[in-house]
Coordinates of C-alpha atoms in Angstrom, one line a residue:
M773 CA 18.3 -19.0 -6.7
M774 CA 17.9 -22.5 -8.2
F775 CA 15.9 -20.9 -11.1
K776 CA 18.7 -18.5 -11.8
K777 CA 21.4 -21.1 -11.7
A778 CA 19.5 -23.4 -14.0
L779 CA 18.8 -20.7 -16.5
T780 CA 22.4 -19.5 -16.3
F781 CA 23.6 -23.0 -17.2
L782 CA 21.2 -23.3 -20.2
M783 CA 22.0 -19.8 -21.6
A784 CA 25.7 -19.5 -20.8
A785 CA 26.8 -20.1 -24.4
A786 CA 24.4 -17.4 -25.6
L787 CA 25.4 -14.7 -23.1
C788 CA 28.3 -12.4 -23.4
C789 CA 28.6 -10.0 -20.4
S790 CA 30.7 -6.9 -20.2
A791 CA 31.5 -4.9 -17.2
F792 CA 28.1 -3.2 -17.8
A793 CA 26.2 -6.4 -18.6
G794 CA 22.9 -5.8 -20.2
C795 CA 24.0 -2.5 -21.8
G796 CA 24.0 -1.9 -25.5
Q797 CA 26.0 0.3 -27.9
E798 CA 26.4 3.9 -27.2
A799 CA 23.8 6.2 -28.7
E800 CA 24.7 9.6 -30.1
P801 CA 23.0 12.5 -28.3
S802 CA 20.4 14.4 -30.3
S803 CA 19.2 17.9 -29.9
N804 CA 15.7 16.7 -30.4
I805 CA 13.4 14.9 -28.0
A806 CA 14.3 11.2 -28.0
E807 CA 11.9 8.8 -29.6
P808 CA 10.2 6.9 -26.7
Q809 CA 11.1 3.2 -26.4
T810 CA 7.8 1.3 -26.3
S811 CA 6.9 -1.7 -24.3
S812 CA 5.6 -3.7 -27.2
S813 CA 8.9 -5.2 -28.4
S814 CA 8.1 -8.9 -28.8
E815 CA 11.7 -9.8 -28.2
E816 CA 11.8 -8.0 -24.9
N817 CA 8.3 -9.2 -23.9
S818 CA 9.6 -12.8 -24.3
L819 CA 12.0 -12.1 -21.4
L820 CA 9.1 -11.2 -19.1
N821 CA 6.7 -13.3 -17.2
D822 CA 3.1 -12.2 -16.7
P823 CA 2.5 -9.3 -14.3
G824 CA 2.7 -10.4 -10.7
V825 CA 4.4 -13.7 -11.5
L826 CA 7.9 -14.4 -10.1
P827 CA 10.6 -14.5 -11.2
L828 CA 10.1 -11.4 -13.3
V829 CA 12.1 -12.8 -16.3
T830 CA 12.0 -16.1 -18.2
Q831 CA 15.7 -16.2 -18.9
P832 CA 18.9 -14.7 -17.4
V833 CA 19.2 -10.9 -17.5
T834 CA 21.8 -8.8 -15.8
L835 CA 21.3 -5.2 -14.8
N836 CA 24.0 -2.8 -13.8
I837 CA 22.8 -0.2 -11.2
G838 CA 24.7 3.1 -10.7
L839 CA 24.4 4.1 -7.0
I840 CA 25.6 7.0 -5.0
E841 CA 27.5 5.1 -2.4
N842 CA 26.2 5.1 1.2
T843 CA 29.2 4.7 3.5
L844 CA 27.1 2.8 6.0
I845 CA 26.6 0.0 3.5
S846 CA 29.6 -2.3 3.8
D847 CA 28.9 -4.4 0.7
Y848 CA 26.3 -4.1 -2.0
N849 CA 27.2 -7.4 -3.7
D850 CA 27.3 -9.7 -0.6
N851 CA 24.1 -8.1 0.7
T852 CA 20.9 -9.5 2.1
L853 CA 18.6 -7.3 0.0
T854 CA 20.6 -7.9 -3.2
N855 CA 20.6 -11.6 -2.7
W856 CA 16.8 -11.6 -2.0
L857 CA 16.1 -9.4 -5.1
E858 CA 18.1 -11.7 -7.3
E859 CA 16.3 -14.8 -6.0
Q860 CA 12.9 -13.2 -6.4
T861 CA 13.3 -11.6 -9.8
G862 CA 15.7 -13.9 -11.6
I863 CA 17.8 -10.8 -12.5
S864 CA 21.5 -10.7 -11.7
L865 CA 22.6 -7.4 -10.3
E866 CA 25.9 -5.5 -10.7
F867 CA 26.8 -2.2 -9.2
T868 CA 28.7 0.9 -10.3
L869 CA 29.3 3.1 -7.3
Y870 CA 29.5 6.9 -7.5
P871 CA 31.0 9.3 -4.8
T872 CA 29.0 9.6 -1.6
N873 CA 28.8 13.4 -2.1
G874 CA 25.9 14.1 -4.3
D875 CA 27.5 17.0 -6.1
E876 CA 30.6 14.9 -6.8
A877 CA 28.4 12.0 -8.0
R878 CA 26.5 14.2 -10.4
Q879 CA 29.8 15.7 -11.7
K880 CA 31.2 12.3 -12.4
L881 CA 28.0 11.4 -14.3
E882 CA 28.2 14.6 -16.3
L883 CA 31.8 13.9 -17.2
A884 CA 30.9 10.3 -18.3
I885 CA 28.1 11.7 -20.5
T886 CA 30.3 14.4 -22.0
A887 CA 32.9 11.7 -22.8
K888 CA 30.2 9.5 -24.3
Q889 CA 31.1 6.6 -22.0
D890 CA 28.8 3.7 -21.4
L891 CA 26.4 4.3 -18.5
P892 CA 24.9 1.8 -16.0
D893 CA 21.5 0.5 -17.1
I894 CA 19.9 2.3 -14.1
L895 CA 20.9 5.4 -12.2
M896 CA 19.5 5.2 -8.7
G897 CA 19.5 8.0 -6.1
F898 CA 20.5 10.8 -8.4
W899 CA 18.6 14.0 -7.5
L900 CA 19.1 15.9 -10.8
N901 CA 18.1 19.5 -11.3
A902 CA 14.9 19.4 -13.4
V903 CA 16.5 21.4 -16.2
V904 CA 19.4 19.0 -16.3
R905 CA 17.1 16.0 -16.2
D906 CA 15.0 17.3 -19.0
K907 CA 18.0 18.1 -21.1
Y908 CA 19.4 14.6 -20.6
G909 CA 16.0 13.2 -21.6
E910 CA 15.6 15.4 -24.7
D911 CA 19.2 14.5 -25.8
G912 CA 18.3 10.8 -25.5
I913 CA 20.6 10.1 -22.5
L914 CA 17.7 9.1 -20.3
T915 CA 15.0 6.7 -21.6
E916 CA 11.4 8.1 -22.1
L917 CA 9.3 6.1 -19.6
T918 CA 5.8 7.3 -20.4
P919 CA 4.9 4.1 -22.3
Y920 CA 5.8 2.0 -19.3
Y921 CA 3.9 4.3 -16.9
D922 CA 0.9 4.0 -19.2
S923 CA 1.1 0.2 -19.3
E924 CA -0.9 -1.5 -16.5
D925 CA 1.2 -4.6 -17.1
D926 CA 4.5 -2.8 -16.7
S927 CA 3.3 -0.7 -13.7
Y928 CA 1.6 -3.7 -12.1
Y929 CA 3.4 -3.5 -8.7
L930 CA 2.9 0.3 -8.5
H931 CA -0.8 0.0 -9.0
Q932 CA -1.0 -2.8 -6.5
M933 CA 0.9 -0.6 -3.9
L934 CA -1.5 2.2 -4.5
Q935 CA -4.6 0.0 -4.2
K936 CA -3.4 -1.3 -0.8
T937 CA -2.7 2.3 0.2
E938 CA -6.3 3.3 -0.7
E939 CA -7.6 0.3 1.3
S940 CA -5.6 1.3 4.3
G941 CA -7.0 4.9 4.1
T942 CA -3.6 6.5 3.8
C943 CA -3.7 7.9 0.3
V944 CA -2.6 11.6 0.2
T945 CA -5.4 12.2 -2.4
G946 CA -7.9 9.7 -1.1
T947 CA -8.0 7.2 -4.0
A948 CA -5.5 5.0 -5.8
A949 CA -6.4 6.6 -9.2
D950 CA -5.8 10.1 -7.9
E951 CA -2.6 9.0 -6.2
W952 CA -1.3 7.7 -9.5
E953 CA -2.1 11.1 -11.1
L954 CA -0.2 12.8 -8.3
I955 CA 2.8 10.6 -9.0
K956 CA 2.6 11.4 -12.7
R957 CA 2.2 15.1 -12.0
Y958 CA 5.4 15.2 -10.0
T959 CA 7.4 13.2 -12.5
T960 CA 6.2 14.7 -15.8
S961 CA 8.4 17.3 -17.4
P962 CA 7.0 20.5 -18.8
N963 CA 7.4 19.0 -22.3
G964 CA 5.0 16.2 -21.4
S965 CA 7.6 13.5 -21.2
I966 CA 8.5 11.3 -18.3
Y967 CA 12.2 10.6 -17.8
V968 CA 12.3 9.6 -14.1
F969 CA 11.1 6.7 -12.1
P970 CA 8.9 7.8 -9.2
N971 CA 10.1 8.1 -5.6
Y972 CA 7.0 7.7 -3.4
A973 CA 7.3 7.9 0.4
P974 CA 4.6 10.2 1.7
A975 CA 5.2 9.7 5.5
Q976 CA 2.7 11.5 7.6
V977 CA 5.4 12.1 10.2
D978 CA 7.3 14.1 7.5
M979 CA 4.2 15.8 6.1
W980 CA 3.1 17.1 9.6
D981 CA 6.4 17.9 11.2
G982 CA 5.6 21.2 12.9
R983 CA 5.9 19.7 16.3
W984 CA 6.4 21.5 19.6
Y985 CA 6.7 20.2 23.1
I986 CA 5.8 21.7 26.5
N987 CA 7.3 21.0 29.9
K988 CA 4.4 19.0 31.5
N989 CA 6.2 18.9 34.8
W990 CA 6.1 22.7 35.0
L991 CA 2.4 22.8 34.0
D992 CA 1.6 20.3 36.8
K993 CA 3.6 22.2 39.4
L994 CA 1.9 25.5 38.4
G995 CA -1.6 23.8 38.3
M996 CA -2.1 24.8 34.7
D997 CA -3.6 23.0 31.7
Y998 CA -2.2 22.7 28.2
P999 CA -2.8 26.0 26.4
K1000 CA -5.7 25.9 24.0
T1001 CA -5.6 29.5 22.7
T1002 CA -3.0 32.2 22.0
D1003 CA -4.2 34.0 25.2
D1004 CA -3.7 30.7 27.2
L1005 CA -0.3 30.4 25.7
Y1006 CA 0.7 33.9 26.7
H1007 CA -0.4 33.3 30.3
V1008 CA 1.5 29.9 30.5
L1009 CA 4.7 31.5 29.1
K1010 CA 4.3 34.4 31.6
A1011 CA 4.0 31.9 34.5
F1012 CA 7.0 29.9 33.2
K1013 CA 9.0 33.2 33.2
T1014 CA 8.0 34.5 36.6
Q1015 CA 7.0 31.6 38.9
D1016 CA 10.2 29.5 39.1
P1017 CA 8.7 26.3 37.8
N1018 CA 12.0 24.4 37.9
G1019 CA 12.2 25.2 41.6
N1020 CA 15.9 26.2 41.8
G1021 CA 15.3 29.7 43.2
K1022 CA 16.6 31.4 40.1
Q1023 CA 14.9 33.2 37.3
D1024 CA 16.7 31.1 34.6
E1025 CA 13.7 29.7 32.8
I1026 CA 13.4 30.2 29.0
P1027 CA 9.6 30.1 28.4
L1028 CA 9.7 29.4 24.6
V1029 CA 12.7 28.7 22.4
G1030 CA 13.8 27.5 19.0
S1031 CA 16.5 28.0 16.4
G1032 CA 16.7 30.1 13.3
T1033 CA 18.8 27.7 11.2
G1034 CA 18.0 24.2 12.6
G1035 CA 15.4 22.9 10.2
R1036 CA 11.9 22.7 11.6
Q1037 CA 12.8 24.4 14.9
Q1038 CA 11.4 27.9 14.5
P1039 CA 8.4 28.7 16.6
V1040 CA 7.4 31.7 14.5
I1041 CA 5.9 29.6 11.7
L1042 CA 3.8 27.6 14.2
L1043 CA 2.7 30.7 16.0
L1044 CA 1.6 32.3 12.8
N1045 CA -0.6 29.4 12.0
S1046 CA -2.9 30.5 14.8
F1047 CA -3.6 33.6 12.6
L1048 CA -3.5 32.2 9.0
Y1049 CA -2.4 29.2 7.1
C1050 CA 1.4 29.7 6.8
P1051 CA 3.5 26.9 5.3
Y1052 CA 7.3 26.9 5.6
D1053 CA 7.7 28.4 2.1
Y1054 CA 4.8 30.9 2.7
K1055 CA 3.1 29.9 -0.5
T1056 CA -0.7 29.5 -0.2
V1057 CA -3.6 29.0 -2.7
E1058 CA -7.2 30.0 -2.4
N1059 CA -9.8 29.6 -5.2
G1060 CA -7.0 28.6 -7.5
M1061 CA -4.9 31.7 -7.0
I1062 CA -1.4 31.7 -5.6
S1063 CA -0.5 34.2 -2.9
L1064 CA 2.2 34.6 -0.2
A1065 CA 1.4 34.6 3.5
Y1066 CA 3.9 37.3 4.3
T1067 CA 1.8 39.9 2.4
Q1068 CA -1.5 39.2 4.3
D1069 CA -3.2 41.3 7.0
A1070 CA -3.5 38.2 9.2
Y1071 CA 0.2 37.7 8.9
R1072 CA 0.7 41.2 10.2
E1073 CA -1.7 40.4 13.1
G1074 CA 0.4 37.3 13.9
L1075 CA 3.6 39.4 14.0
R1076 CA 1.9 41.7 16.5
Y1077 CA 1.3 38.8 18.8
I1078 CA 4.8 37.3 18.5
R1079 CA 6.4 40.8 18.9
K1080 CA 4.6 41.0 22.3
L1081 CA 6.2 37.7 23.4
V1082 CA 9.6 38.9 22.3
Q1083 CA 9.3 42.2 24.0
E1084 CA 8.4 40.5 27.3
D1085 CA 11.3 38.0 26.9
L1086 CA 8.8 35.1 26.8
F1087 CA 10.2 34.2 23.4
P1088 CA 13.8 35.5 23.5
A1089 CA 15.5 36.7 20.4
I1090 CA 18.2 34.1 20.5
S1091 CA 15.7 31.9 18.7
F1092 CA 16.3 33.9 15.5
T1093 CA 20.1 33.5 15.6
Q1094 CA 21.1 30.3 17.3
D1095 CA 21.5 27.0 15.4
G1096 CA 20.2 23.5 16.1
A1097 CA 23.4 22.6 18.0
Q1098 CA 22.9 25.5 20.4
L1099 CA 19.2 24.6 20.9
K1100 CA 20.3 21.0 21.7
A1101 CA 22.8 22.3 24.2
L1102 CA 19.9 24.0 26.1
L1103 CA 17.8 20.8 26.2
D1104 CA 20.3 17.8 26.2
I1105 CA 21.7 18.5 29.7
P1106 CA 23.0 16.2 32.4
A1107 CA 20.5 14.4 34.5
D1108 CA 21.6 16.3 37.7
Q1109 CA 20.9 19.7 36.1
D1110 CA 17.6 21.6 36.2
S1111 CA 15.7 22.0 33.0
T1112 CA 15.4 25.6 32.0
V1113 CA 13.2 25.4 28.8
G1114 CA 9.4 25.4 29.0
F1115 CA 8.4 25.1 25.4
W1116 CA 10.5 24.1 22.4
V1117 CA 10.1 23.3 18.7
G1118 CA 11.7 20.5 16.8
S1119 CA 12.2 16.7 17.1
P1120 CA 13.3 14.9 20.2
T1121 CA 15.4 12.5 18.1
G1122 CA 17.7 15.3 17.1
L1123 CA 17.6 17.4 20.3
F1124 CA 18.1 14.8 23.0
S1125 CA 20.5 11.9 23.5
V1126 CA 18.8 8.6 23.3
D1127 CA 19.0 7.9 27.1
N1128 CA 18.5 11.5 28.4
S1129 CA 15.7 11.4 31.0
H1130 CA 15.0 15.1 30.7
K1131 CA 13.0 14.4 27.5
T1132 CA 10.4 12.6 29.6
E1133 CA 9.5 16.0 31.1
Y1134 CA 8.1 17.1 27.8
S1135 CA 4.9 16.3 26.0
G1136 CA 3.5 17.1 22.5
D1137 CA 0.2 15.4 23.3
F1138 CA -2.0 18.6 23.0
D1139 CA -4.2 20.2 20.4
I1140 CA -3.1 23.0 18.0
I1141 CA -3.3 26.4 19.6
Q1142 CA -6.2 28.5 18.4
G1143 CA -5.9 32.2 17.5
P1144 CA -8.3 35.0 18.3
E1145 CA -10.3 34.4 15.1
G1146 CA -10.6 30.6 15.7
V1147 CA -7.7 29.8 13.2
A1148 CA -5.8 26.6 14.2
Y1149 CA -3.6 25.3 11.3
T1150 CA -0.3 23.5 11.2
P1151 CA 2.1 23.7 8.2
K1152 CA 1.8 20.8 5.9
N1153 CA 4.8 19.6 3.8
N1154 CA 4.2 18.3 0.3
P1155 CA 4.3 14.5 0.2
N1156 CA 7.7 12.9 -0.7
V1157 CA 6.8 12.2 -4.3
G1158 CA 9.2 12.9 -7.1
G1159 CA 12.0 10.9 -8.7
N1160 CA 15.7 10.3 -8.5
T1161 CA 16.0 7.1 -10.5
Y1162 CA 16.5 6.7 -14.3
I1163 CA 16.9 4.1 -17.0
T1164 CA 19.7 5.2 -19.4
K1165 CA 20.2 5.0 -23.1
D1166 CA 22.7 2.1 -22.7
C1167 CA 20.1 -0.2 -21.1
E1168 CA 19.5 -3.1 -23.6
N1169 CA 16.3 -4.1 -21.8
P1170 CA 14.5 -1.0 -20.6
Q1171 CA 11.2 -2.7 -20.1
V1172 CA 12.9 -5.3 -17.9
A1173 CA 14.6 -2.5 -16.0
Y1174 CA 11.4 -0.7 -15.5
R1175 CA 9.6 -3.8 -14.1
F1176 CA 12.5 -4.5 -11.9
L1177 CA 12.2 -1.0 -10.4
T1178 CA 8.4 -1.5 -9.9
F1179 CA 9.2 -4.6 -7.8
F1180 CA 10.4 -2.2 -5.1
A1181 CA 6.7 -1.3 -4.7
N1182 CA 5.9 -4.9 -3.7
E1183 CA 5.0 -4.8 0.0
E1184 CA 7.7 -7.2 1.2
T1185 CA 10.3 -5.6 -1.0
A1186 CA 9.6 -2.2 0.4
L1187 CA 9.7 -3.4 4.0
R1188 CA 12.9 -5.3 3.4
G1189 CA 14.4 -2.2 1.8
R1190 CA 13.6 0.0 4.7
F1191 CA 13.7 -2.2 7.8
G1192 CA 16.0 -5.2 6.9
E1193 CA 15.7 -8.9 6.8
K1194 CA 12.2 -10.4 7.5
G1195 CA 12.1 -12.5 10.6
V1196 CA 15.3 -10.9 12.0
N1197 CA 14.8 -7.1 11.8
W1198 CA 11.0 -7.1 11.3
D1199 CA 8.0 -9.3 10.6
Y1200 CA 4.3 -9.1 10.1
V1201 CA 2.2 -8.7 13.3
E1202 CA -0.7 -10.8 14.5
D1203 CA -4.2 -9.6 14.1
G1204 CA -5.3 -7.2 16.8
A1205 CA -1.9 -5.5 17.3
K1206 CA -2.0 -1.8 18.2
G1207 CA -0.5 0.6 15.6
L1208 CA 1.8 3.4 16.6
Y1209 CA -0.1 5.8 14.4
E1210 CA -3.7 4.5 14.9
S1211 CA -4.8 8.0 15.7
M1212 CA -4.2 8.8 12.0
G1213 CA -6.0 5.6 10.9
I1214 CA -2.7 3.7 10.2
P1215 CA -3.1 0.1 11.4
A1216 CA -0.2 -2.0 12.7
L1217 CA 1.5 -3.9 9.9
F1218 CA 4.8 -5.1 11.3
W1219 CA 6.9 -5.2 14.5
Q1220 CA 10.5 -3.9 14.3
D1221 CA 13.5 -5.1 16.3
N1222 CA 17.3 -4.8 15.8
A1223 CA 16.8 -1.6 13.8
I1224 CA 19.2 -1.6 10.9
W1225 CA 18.6 1.8 9.4
G1226 CA 21.4 4.2 10.1
T1227 CA 23.9 1.5 11.1
T1228 CA 26.8 0.0 9.3
N1229 CA 25.4 -3.1 7.6
N1230 CA 25.2 -5.3 4.4
V1231 CA 21.5 -5.9 4.8
I1232 CA 19.9 -3.0 3.0
W1233 CA 21.0 -0.4 0.4
G1234 CA 20.3 2.6 2.6
G1235 CA 17.4 4.1 0.7
P1236 CA 18.6 5.4 -2.6
M1237 CA 15.0 5.0 -3.9
M1238 CA 11.9 4.7 -1.8
L1239 CA 8.5 3.2 -2.7
Q1240 CA 6.9 3.2 0.6
P1241 CA 3.4 4.6 1.3
S1242 CA 2.4 5.7 4.8
Y1243 CA 0.7 2.4 5.8
M1244 CA 4.1 0.7 5.3
N1245 CA 6.4 3.4 6.5
E1246 CA 4.4 4.1 9.7
G1247 CA 2.8 0.7 10.2
S1248 CA 4.9 -0.1 13.2
E1249 CA 3.4 -2.0 16.2
A1250 CA 3.2 0.3 19.2
S1251 CA 3.6 -1.6 22.4
K1252 CA 7.4 -1.5 22.7
I1253 CA 7.7 2.1 21.7
L1254 CA 4.8 3.5 23.8
N1255 CA 5.9 1.6 26.9
D1256 CA 9.4 3.1 26.7
P1257 CA 9.4 6.6 28.3
L1258 CA 12.7 7.3 26.6
A1259 CA 11.4 6.4 23.1
S1260 CA 11.5 9.6 21.0
L1261 CA 9.3 8.0 18.4
G1262 CA 6.5 7.6 20.9
M1263 CA 6.7 11.4 21.7
I1264 CA 6.6 12.1 18.0
A1265 CA 3.6 9.8 17.4
K1266 CA 1.5 11.4 20.1
A1267 CA 2.3 14.9 18.7
V1268 CA 1.6 14.1 15.1
G1269 CA -1.8 12.7 16.0
H1270 CA -2.9 16.2 16.9
L1271 CA -1.5 17.9 13.8
Y1272 CA -2.7 15.4 11.1
G1273 CA -5.2 17.0 8.7
N1274 CA -5.1 20.5 10.1
A1275 CA -4.3 22.4 6.9
P1276 CA -6.5 23.8 4.2
K1277 CA -7.8 21.3 1.6
D1278 CA -5.9 23.1 -1.2
T1279 CA -2.1 23.7 -0.7
V1280 CA 0.6 24.6 -3.2
P1281 CA 2.4 21.5 -4.5
N1282 CA 6.1 21.4 -5.4
L1283 CA 5.9 23.4 -8.6
I1284 CA 7.6 22.2 -11.8
Y1285 CA 9.0 25.0 -13.9
T1286 CA 10.2 25.3 -17.5
S1287 CA 13.9 26.2 -18.0
E1288 CA 12.8 29.7 -19.0
E1289 CA 10.7 30.1 -15.9
L1290 CA 13.5 28.9 -13.7
E1291 CA 15.9 31.4 -15.2
E1292 CA 13.6 34.3 -14.3
L1293 CA 12.4 32.8 -11.0
S1294 CA 15.7 32.1 -9.4
E1295 CA 16.8 35.7 -8.9
L1296 CA 13.3 36.9 -8.0
E1297 CA 12.8 34.2 -5.4
A1298 CA 16.2 34.7 -3.8
T1299 CA 15.7 38.4 -3.5
I1300 CA 12.1 38.4 -2.4
S1301 CA 12.3 35.5 0.0
T1302 CA 15.5 36.9 1.7
Y1303 CA 13.9 40.3 2.1
A1304 CA 10.7 38.9 3.5
K1305 CA 12.6 36.7 6.0
E1306 CA 14.9 39.5 7.1
S1307 CA 12.0 41.8 7.5
Q1308 CA 10.1 39.3 9.6
T1309 CA 13.0 39.1 12.1
R1310 CA 13.3 42.9 12.1
F1311 CA 9.6 43.3 12.8
L1312 CA 9.8 40.9 15.7
T1313 CA 12.9 42.3 17.3
G1314 CA 11.7 45.9 16.9
D1315 CA 14.2 47.0 14.3
L1316 CA 11.2 47.7 12.0
D1317 CA 7.8 49.0 13.4
I1318 CA 4.9 46.7 12.5
E1319 CA 2.6 49.8 12.3
A1320 CA 4.8 52.5 10.8
D1321 CA 6.8 50.4 8.4
W1322 CA 4.3 47.9 7.1
D1323 CA 3.2 49.8 4.0
S1324 CA 6.8 50.5 3.0
Y1325 CA 7.6 46.8 3.4
L1326 CA 4.8 45.9 1.0
K1327 CA 5.9 48.6 -1.4
E1328 CA 9.5 47.2 -1.4
L1329 CA 8.2 43.7 -2.2
D1330 CA 6.3 45.2 -5.2
N1331 CA 9.5 47.0 -6.3
M1332 CA 11.4 43.7 -6.2
G1333 CA 9.0 42.1 -8.7
L1334 CA 6.4 40.5 -6.5
S1335 CA 3.8 40.5 -9.3
D1336 CA 6.2 38.7 -11.7
Y1337 CA 7.1 36.2 -9.0
L1338 CA 3.5 35.4 -8.4
K1339 CA 2.8 35.2 -12.2
I1340 CA 5.5 32.6 -12.8
M1341 CA 4.3 30.5 -9.8
Q1342 CA 0.7 30.8 -11.0
A1343 CA 1.6 29.6 -14.5
A1344 CA 3.3 26.5 -13.1
Y1345 CA 0.4 25.8 -10.7
D1346 CA -2.2 26.1 -13.5
R1347 CA -0.2 23.7 -15.7
M1348 CA 0.0 21.1 -12.9
K1349 CA -3.8 21.1 -12.0

């Protein structure tokens, strides 16, 4: 702070700040791709210290950040993270707040662009449609960032983050160099330009979120072990249905349940992964060729197994129609009521109240269930890599803005941005501390107390942009959590340890399409995906016959344009290799 005040005094006469300080004159949009701004400007370089040296700048600079307002953040100006960033970087920060609703925020931005109004230097937290983003970039509204990506000096903190990620053993791809290529793959537009700053938070908990939990009390009462195979699972569910494991003298037990609309709460996908690899979007790749799980023979075999469970009321059909709130109502019951659910899919954080003791009856600490051919997969989500942050045409010092954004990849910055004030909400652990996710090779990095995320505060910004690899995001010390039987995070950690790594080596990434491809794809995908999902439910409930109607089902997919759908996806996949 002393540095900033001294420089402000020395440079005050030379500075003339507007409401969007640091922003230059308005640029006329062009129909051509904008000429990239390079990082070789001697004038701008004179504003910057050497890579890794703080403060970032040698003289006062102000950046205005456009944020989609998070209603939990009471103040962005008088804010612990803001103050710390200013002290560390030497950059003064101002904020332009956009509506909390993302659609309204994007509409306000679009109106400002149409009216040729000055924009903030940085837009942070704006998830723009890829076609819209690329148009803004080609029209010169967004700054071309490729020269900064390609500069090791400008991307210093990003490379430092990835190097530490490699050393921790938590790279998605295995190495820092490959991880950097992954980031570039997800941020590069089809025209070869980069207009977006990366968002990188590949949490293993999010990548392996196909978690289900079984009533361990019921298993113990019945003298049964965790099911290891689909045959074992059938016998366990049958016992749950017929042997009154909750001991109330009623046949009120629901052996297996989920929801059809509540996010990752549908048992069908997890059951299918005992027959073939089946991600949530059904897109798979083998030997470089894209296919869809719902056209495969093994998928049909999985449907046969699940149909048997539905027919015998071991997996009641309410799971296809009820929502997450209705699923929660079955689980989050008063302490004096008997549990009626044996096996459920989802997250304990969303399906139980914080202090509900019934959650202690359930465990996810068991291996993936193996199918008759030895298949035992779990769906893997693509890592949270993409981008929602941009430097605009009105930023006078885009290189400074880029280096400021990279500072969020600094370890302490990332931890402060996610967990709050160091020494108050978190701090580094002593050597030898046990990590919550050590089963996945993630060591303990910090302890956490007085959790600030999700509360009303003026300590953080609420995550408009994340640069947080797994070793940071999931480097929590374990003792407090694992010693608390009501801690949902402990239940999750034990379950994820069994899922981690159980997917094929090659999976389909989030594909990036050209505007022409998207135009053709949107109708095909909506029609085909809807039909496949509806048919799945009809097969499982008996409205369609898995034997008699299968060929006509495949023929209808072909008639809807399945080959064209696959061709478009294949072209995008080949382009991203």
